[in-house]
PDB file of C-alpha atoms in Angstrom:
ATOM      1  CA  ALA A   1      31.316-130.783  71.228  1.00 92.00           C
ATOM      2  CA  ALA A   2      29.034-129.009  69.130  1.00 94.00           C
ATOM      3  CA  ALA A   3      30.666-130.003  66.259  1.00 92.00           C
ATOM      4  CA  VAL A   4      30.805-133.718  66.933  1.00 94.00           C
ATOM      5  CA  GLN A   5      27.180-133.183  68.154  1.00 95.00           C
ATOM      6  CA  LYS A   6      26.351-132.359  64.345  1.00 94.00           C
ATOM      7  CA  ILE A   7      27.732-135.724  63.160  1.00 94.00           C
ATOM      8  CA  PHE A   8      25.338-137.764  65.165  1.00 94.00           C
ATOM      9  CA  ALA A   9      22.586-135.414  64.135  1.00 95.00           C
ATOM     10  CA  VAL A  10      22.792-135.211  60.599  1.00 95.00           C
ATOM     11  CA  LYS A  11      23.608-139.220  60.543  1.00 94.00           C
ATOM     12  CA  GLY A  12      20.507-140.030  62.897  1.00 94.00           C
ATOM     13  CA  ARG A  13      23.331-142.037  64.840  1.00 93.00           C
ATOM     14  CA  PRO A  14      23.089-143.148  68.460  1.00 94.00           C
ATOM     15  CA  ALA A  15      24.819-141.135  70.540  1.00 92.00           C
ATOM     16  CA  ASP A  16      26.413-144.242  72.419  1.00 94.00           C
ATOM     17  CA  HIS A  17      27.893-145.136  69.098  1.00 93.00           C
ATOM     18  CA  PRO A  18      31.530-144.229  69.556  1.00 95.00           C
ATOM     19  CA  LEU A  19      33.493-142.312  66.626  1.00 96.00           C
ATOM     20  CA  ILE A  20      36.829-143.371  64.909  1.00 96.00           C
ATOM     21  CA  VAL A  21      39.353-140.702  65.732  1.00 98.00           C
ATOM     22  CA  HIS A  22      41.237-140.052  62.486  1.00 97.00           C
ATOM     23  CA  ILE A  23      45.066-138.998  62.748  1.00 98.00           C
ATOM     24  CA  ASP A  24      47.871-138.197  60.077  1.00 97.00           C
ATOM     25  CA  SER A  25      50.222-140.911  61.925  1.00 96.00           C
ATOM     26  CA  ALA A  26      51.121-142.562  65.404  1.00 95.00           C
ATOM     27  CA  ARG A  27      52.373-139.665  66.188  1.00 92.00           C
ATOM     28  CA  PHE A  28      49.113-137.782  68.010  1.00 93.00           C
ATOM     29  CA  LEU A  29      48.292-141.057  69.394  1.00 94.00           C
ATOM     30  CA  HIS A  30      49.148-140.717  72.853  1.00 93.00           C
ATOM     31  CA  ARG A  31      46.737-137.654  72.601  1.00 95.00           C
ATOM     32  CA  TRP A  32      43.628-140.408  72.266  1.00 97.00           C
ATOM     33  CA  ALA A  33      44.674-143.541  74.070  1.00 97.00           C
ATOM     34  CA  ARG A  34      45.938-143.534  77.631  1.00 97.00           C
ATOM     35  CA  GLU A  35      48.134-146.340  76.988  1.00 96.00           C
ATOM     36  CA  VAL A  36      49.133-148.039  73.945  1.00 96.00           C
ATOM     37  CA  PRO A  37      50.185-151.947  74.852  1.00 96.00           C
ATOM     38  CA  ALA A  38      52.930-153.405  72.600  1.00 96.00           C
ATOM     39  CA  ALA A  39      50.435-155.674  70.608  1.00 97.00           C
ATOM     40  CA  ALA A  40      48.815-152.131  69.759  1.00 97.00           C
ATOM     41  CA  ALA A  41      52.491-150.208  68.769  1.00 97.00           C
ATOM     42  CA  ARG A  42      53.615-153.169  66.469  1.00 97.00           C
ATOM     43  CA  LEU A  43      50.048-153.465  64.225  1.00 98.00           C
ATOM     44  CA  ALA A  44      49.965-149.659  63.648  1.00 97.00           C
ATOM     45  CA  GLU A  45      53.514-149.663  62.643  1.00 97.00           C
ATOM     46  CA  ARG A  46      52.642-152.841  60.425  1.00 97.00           C
ATOM     47  CA  PHE A  47      49.228-151.403  59.304  1.00 98.00           C
ATOM     48  CA  TRP A  48      49.169-147.655  59.571  1.00 97.00           C
ATOM     49  CA  PRO A  49      48.165-146.231  57.220  1.00 97.00           C
ATOM     50  CA  GLY A  50      45.849-148.656  55.942  1.00 96.00           C
ATOM     51  CA  PRO A  51      42.090-149.417  57.038  1.00 95.00           C
ATOM     52  CA  LEU A  52      43.206-150.893  60.538  1.00 97.00           C
ATOM     53  CA  THR A  53      41.285-148.952  63.461  1.00 97.00           C
ATOM     54  CA  LEU A  54      42.675-149.685  67.403  1.00 98.00           C
ATOM     55  CA  VAL A  55      40.096-149.192  69.903  1.00 98.00           C
ATOM     56  CA  LEU A  56      42.363-148.489  73.104  1.00 98.00           C
ATOM     57  CA  PRO A  57      41.999-146.928  76.566  1.00 98.00           C
ATOM     58  CA  ARG A  58      40.904-143.766  76.044  1.00 97.00           C
ATOM     59  CA  ALA A  59      43.022-140.378  77.293  1.00 98.00           C
ATOM     60  CA  PRO A  60      40.996-138.583  79.973  1.00 97.00           C
ATOM     61  CA  GLU A  61      40.783-135.405  77.737  1.00 95.00           C
ATOM     62  CA  VAL A  62      38.547-137.600  74.788  1.00 97.00           C
ATOM     63  CA  LEU A  63      35.010-135.943  74.576  1.00 95.00           C
ATOM     64  CA  ASP A  64      32.663-138.594  76.034  1.00 96.00           C
ATOM     65  CA  LEU A  65      30.703-137.998  72.977  1.00 95.00           C
ATOM     66  CA  VAL A  66      33.296-139.022  70.741  1.00 97.00           C
ATOM     67  CA  THR A  67      33.197-142.629  72.751  1.00 97.00           C
ATOM     68  CA  GLY A  68      29.812-142.934  73.425  1.00 95.00           C
ATOM     69  CA  GLY A  69      30.765-143.216  77.096  1.00 95.00           C
ATOM     70  CA  GLN A  70      32.966-145.826  76.947  1.00 96.00           C
ATOM     71  CA  ASP A  71      36.430-146.146  78.867  1.00 96.00           C
ATOM     72  CA  SER A  72      37.805-146.592  75.428  1.00 97.00           C
ATOM     73  CA  VAL A  73      38.273-144.241  71.756  1.00 98.00           C
ATOM     74  CA  ALA A  74      38.461-145.950  67.879  1.00 98.00           C
ATOM     75  CA  VAL A  75      41.996-144.753  66.147  1.00 98.00           C
ATOM     76  CA  ARG A  76      42.528-145.262  62.678  1.00 97.00           C
ATOM     77  CA  VAL A  77      45.722-143.418  60.264  1.00 98.00           C
ATOM     78  CA  PRO A  78      44.343-143.368  57.199  1.00 95.00           C
ATOM     79  CA  ALA A  79      45.831-143.775  54.001  1.00 95.00           C
ATOM     80  CA  HIS A  80      44.334-141.807  51.619  1.00 94.00           C
ATOM     81  CA  PRO A  81      46.218-138.859  50.269  1.00 95.00           C
ATOM     82  CA  MET A  82      43.568-135.732  50.328  1.00 95.00           C
ATOM     83  CA  ALA A  83      42.357-137.288  54.073  1.00 94.00           C
ATOM     84  CA  GLN A  84      46.225-137.667  54.759  1.00 96.00           C
ATOM     85  CA  GLN A  85      46.587-133.685  53.554  1.00 96.00           C
ATOM     86  CA  LEU A  86      43.482-133.014  55.631  1.00 95.00           C
ATOM     87  CA  LEU A  87      44.363-134.357  58.955  1.00 96.00           C
ATOM     88  CA  THR A  88      48.623-132.832  58.383  1.00 96.00           C
ATOM     89  CA  ALA A  89      46.616-129.171  57.687  1.00 95.00           C
ATOM     90  CA  PHE A  90      43.942-129.821  60.777  1.00 91.00           C
ATOM     91  CA  GLY A  91      46.779-131.005  62.969  1.00 88.00           C
ATOM     92  CA  GLY A  92      45.789-133.522  65.587  1.00 86.00           C
ATOM     93  CA  GLY A  93      42.738-135.717  65.210  1.00 93.00           C
ATOM     94  CA  ILE A  94      39.364-135.372  62.976  1.00 95.00           C
ATOM     95  CA  ALA A  95      36.311-137.544  65.226  1.00 93.00           C
ATOM     96  CA  ALA A  96      34.120-138.798  61.944  1.00 89.00           C
ATOM     97  CA  PRO A  97      31.849-142.064  60.372  1.00 88.00           C
ATOM     98  CA  SER A  98      31.488-143.105  57.590  1.00 88.00           C
ATOM     99  CA  ALA A  99      29.900-140.386  55.538  1.00 90.00           C
ATOM    100  CA  ASN A 100      26.004-142.283  55.484  1.00 92.00           C
ATOM    101  CA  ARG A 101      22.912-141.868  57.441  1.00 93.00           C
ATOM    102  CA  TYR A 102      23.077-144.399  60.152  1.00 92.00           C
ATOM    103  CA  GLY A 103      22.205-148.415  59.524  1.00 89.00           C
ATOM    104  CA  HIS A 104      22.413-147.400  55.554  1.00 91.00           C
ATOM    105  CA  VAL A 105      25.216-148.556  53.535  1.00 88.00           C
ATOM    106  CA  SER A 106      28.781-146.618  53.717  1.00 87.00           C
ATOM    107  CA  PRO A 107      29.255-145.083  50.252  1.00 90.00           C
ATOM    108  CA  THR A 108      31.984-145.522  48.075  1.00 91.00           C
ATOM    109  CA  ARG A 109      32.261-141.764  45.746  1.00 94.00           C
ATOM    110  CA  ALA A 110      30.734-138.373  46.859  1.00 95.00           C
ATOM    111  CA  GLU A 111      28.128-138.495  44.882  1.00 95.00           C
ATOM    112  CA  HIS A 112      27.075-141.129  47.161  1.00 94.00           C
ATOM    113  CA  VAL A 113      27.139-138.898  49.622  1.00 95.00           C
ATOM    114  CA  ARG A 114      25.747-135.594  48.268  1.00 95.00           C
ATOM    115  CA  GLU A 115      23.062-137.988  47.419  1.00 95.00           C
ATOM    116  CA  GLU A 116      22.807-140.223  50.858  1.00 94.00           C
ATOM    117  CA  PHE A 117      22.709-135.928  52.926  1.00 95.00           C
ATOM    118  CA  GLY A 118      21.920-133.073  49.950  1.00 94.00           C
ATOM    119  CA  ALA A 119      21.990-129.701  51.801  1.00 94.00           C
ATOM    120  CA  ALA A 120      22.328-131.262  55.205  1.00 93.00           C
ATOM    121  CA  VAL A 121      26.712-131.538  54.272  1.00 93.00           C
ATOM    122  CA  ARG A 122      27.569-128.402  52.947  1.00 92.00           C
ATOM    123  CA  VAL A 123      31.119-129.220  52.088  1.00 93.00           C
ATOM    124  CA  VAL A 124      31.915-133.458  50.486  1.00 94.00           C
ATOM    125  CA  LEU A 125      35.950-133.466  49.365  1.00 92.00           C
ATOM    126  CA  ASP A 126      36.070-135.899  46.593  1.00 94.00           C
ATOM    127  CA  GLY A 127      38.831-138.207  46.331  1.00 93.00           C
ATOM    128  CA  GLY A 128      37.717-140.549  43.789  1.00 93.00           C
ATOM    129  CA  GLU A 129      36.225-143.199  44.296  1.00 91.00           C
ATOM    130  CA  CYS A 130      37.179-146.403  46.659  1.00 87.00           C
ATOM    131  CA  GLN A 131      39.326-148.840  45.849  1.00 80.00           C
ATOM    132  CA  VAL A 132      37.897-151.325  48.270  1.00 76.00           C
ATOM    133  CA  GLY A 133      34.384-150.323  49.424  1.00 72.00           C
ATOM    134  CA  LEU A 134      34.704-152.293  53.498  1.00 81.00           C
ATOM    135  CA  GLU A 135      35.291-150.838  56.463  1.00 86.00           C
ATOM    136  CA  SER A 136      38.000-150.917  58.390  1.00 92.00           C
ATOM    137  CA  THR A 137      39.462-153.633  60.571  1.00 96.00           C
ATOM    138  CA  ILE A 138      38.558-153.116  64.143  1.00 97.00           C
ATOM    139  CA  VAL A 139      41.279-154.458  66.536  1.00 98.00           C
ATOM    140  CA  ALA A 140      40.469-153.975  70.793  1.00 97.00           C
ATOM    141  CA  CYS A 141      43.565-153.781  72.216  1.00 97.00           C
ATOM    142  CA  LEU A 142      42.336-153.507  75.756  1.00 95.00           C
ATOM    143  CA  GLU A 143      42.089-157.119  77.653  1.00 83.00           C
ATOM    144  CA  GLY A 144      45.720-158.247  77.419  1.00 84.00           C
ATOM    145  CA  ARG A 145      45.699-159.557  73.835  1.00 90.00           C
ATOM    146  CA  PRO A 146      43.977-157.971  70.938  1.00 97.00           C
ATOM    147  CA  ARG A 147      40.595-159.126  69.781  1.00 97.00           C
ATOM    148  CA  LEU A 148      39.487-158.176  66.113  1.00 97.00           C
ATOM    149  CA  LEU A 149      35.791-156.855  66.666  1.00 96.00           C
ATOM    150  CA  ARG A 150      35.039-155.985  63.113  1.00 94.00           C
ATOM    151  CA  PRO A 151      36.471-157.817  60.309  1.00 93.00           C
ATOM    152  CA  GLY A 152      37.891-155.861  57.044  1.00 92.00           C
ATOM    153  CA  GLN A 153      40.438-155.622  53.996  1.00 93.00           C
ATOM    154  CA  ILE A 154      43.180-156.561  56.809  1.00 96.00           C
ATOM    155  CA  THR A 155      42.796-160.289  57.649  1.00 95.00           C
ATOM    156  CA  LEU A 156      42.529-162.085  61.172  1.00 96.00           C
ATOM    157  CA  ALA A 157      46.090-164.037  59.634  1.00 97.00           C
ATOM    158  CA  GLN A 158      47.755-161.036  58.548  1.00 97.00           C
ATOM    159  CA  LEU A 159      46.588-159.675  62.268  1.00 98.00           C
ATOM    160  CA  ARG A 160      48.261-162.812  63.727  1.00 97.00           C
ATOM    161  CA  HIS A 161      51.476-162.743  61.502  1.00 97.00           C
ATOM    162  CA  ALA A 162      52.305-159.564  63.009  1.00 97.00           C
ATOM    163  CA  VAL A 163      51.433-160.007  66.477  1.00 97.00           C
ATOM    164  CA  GLY A 164      50.407-163.654  67.263  1.00 95.00           C
ATOM    165  CA  GLU A 165      47.206-164.523  69.063  1.00 94.00           C
ATOM    166  CA  VAL A 166      43.923-162.551  68.218  1.00 96.00           C
ATOM    167  CA  ALA A 167      40.757-163.553  69.754  1.00 95.00           C
ATOM    168  CA  VAL A 168      37.715-162.929  67.185  1.00 94.00           C
ATOM    169  CA  GLY A 169      34.315-161.515  68.903  1.00 86.00           C
ATOM    170  CA  PRO A 170      33.499-159.177  71.361  1.00 80.00           C
ATOM    171  CA  GLY A 171      35.291-159.363  75.096  1.00 68.00           C
ATOM    172  CA  ASP A 172      33.790-159.261  78.430  1.00 61.00           C
ATOM    173  CA  ALA A 173      34.249-155.825  78.463  1.00 56.00           C
ATOM    174  CA  ALA A 174      31.730-155.358  75.382  1.00 54.00           C
TER     175      ALA A 174
END
């Protein structure tokens, strides 16, 4: 909890803005999600590792700090080799946002992170410049059918090809 609180403090991020939990593969999904709907499993199989974040019903053990107090959790399996090595070595999940102050543009290089945070962040892992400067595509799997909440590198057409109908925009639970 203390480490997660530091994320919010350093970024100046409101406490009700959830973080994304990063895991090395779907094998740890059960630790974070209370259930994985069939559509979510198909999306994970098709797009993980990669720039897809799934919003799922949260497991009871997940901290309110991570979810912003919501009954859902956002989970992602990044494809970058350095992220994969870190997550595999950690052996679980790491709650993490993009490495920028709240409301600022997401960084695409380690030097941007150093410039943004200075001495407030002691370690920056430099995995090279981002190949795509977009945030991950976010899909909620909470209300029966998948719902695209944030477009990213994975397109709506690709999502629909993988699972059929996908709603767009915030749902009733938003």
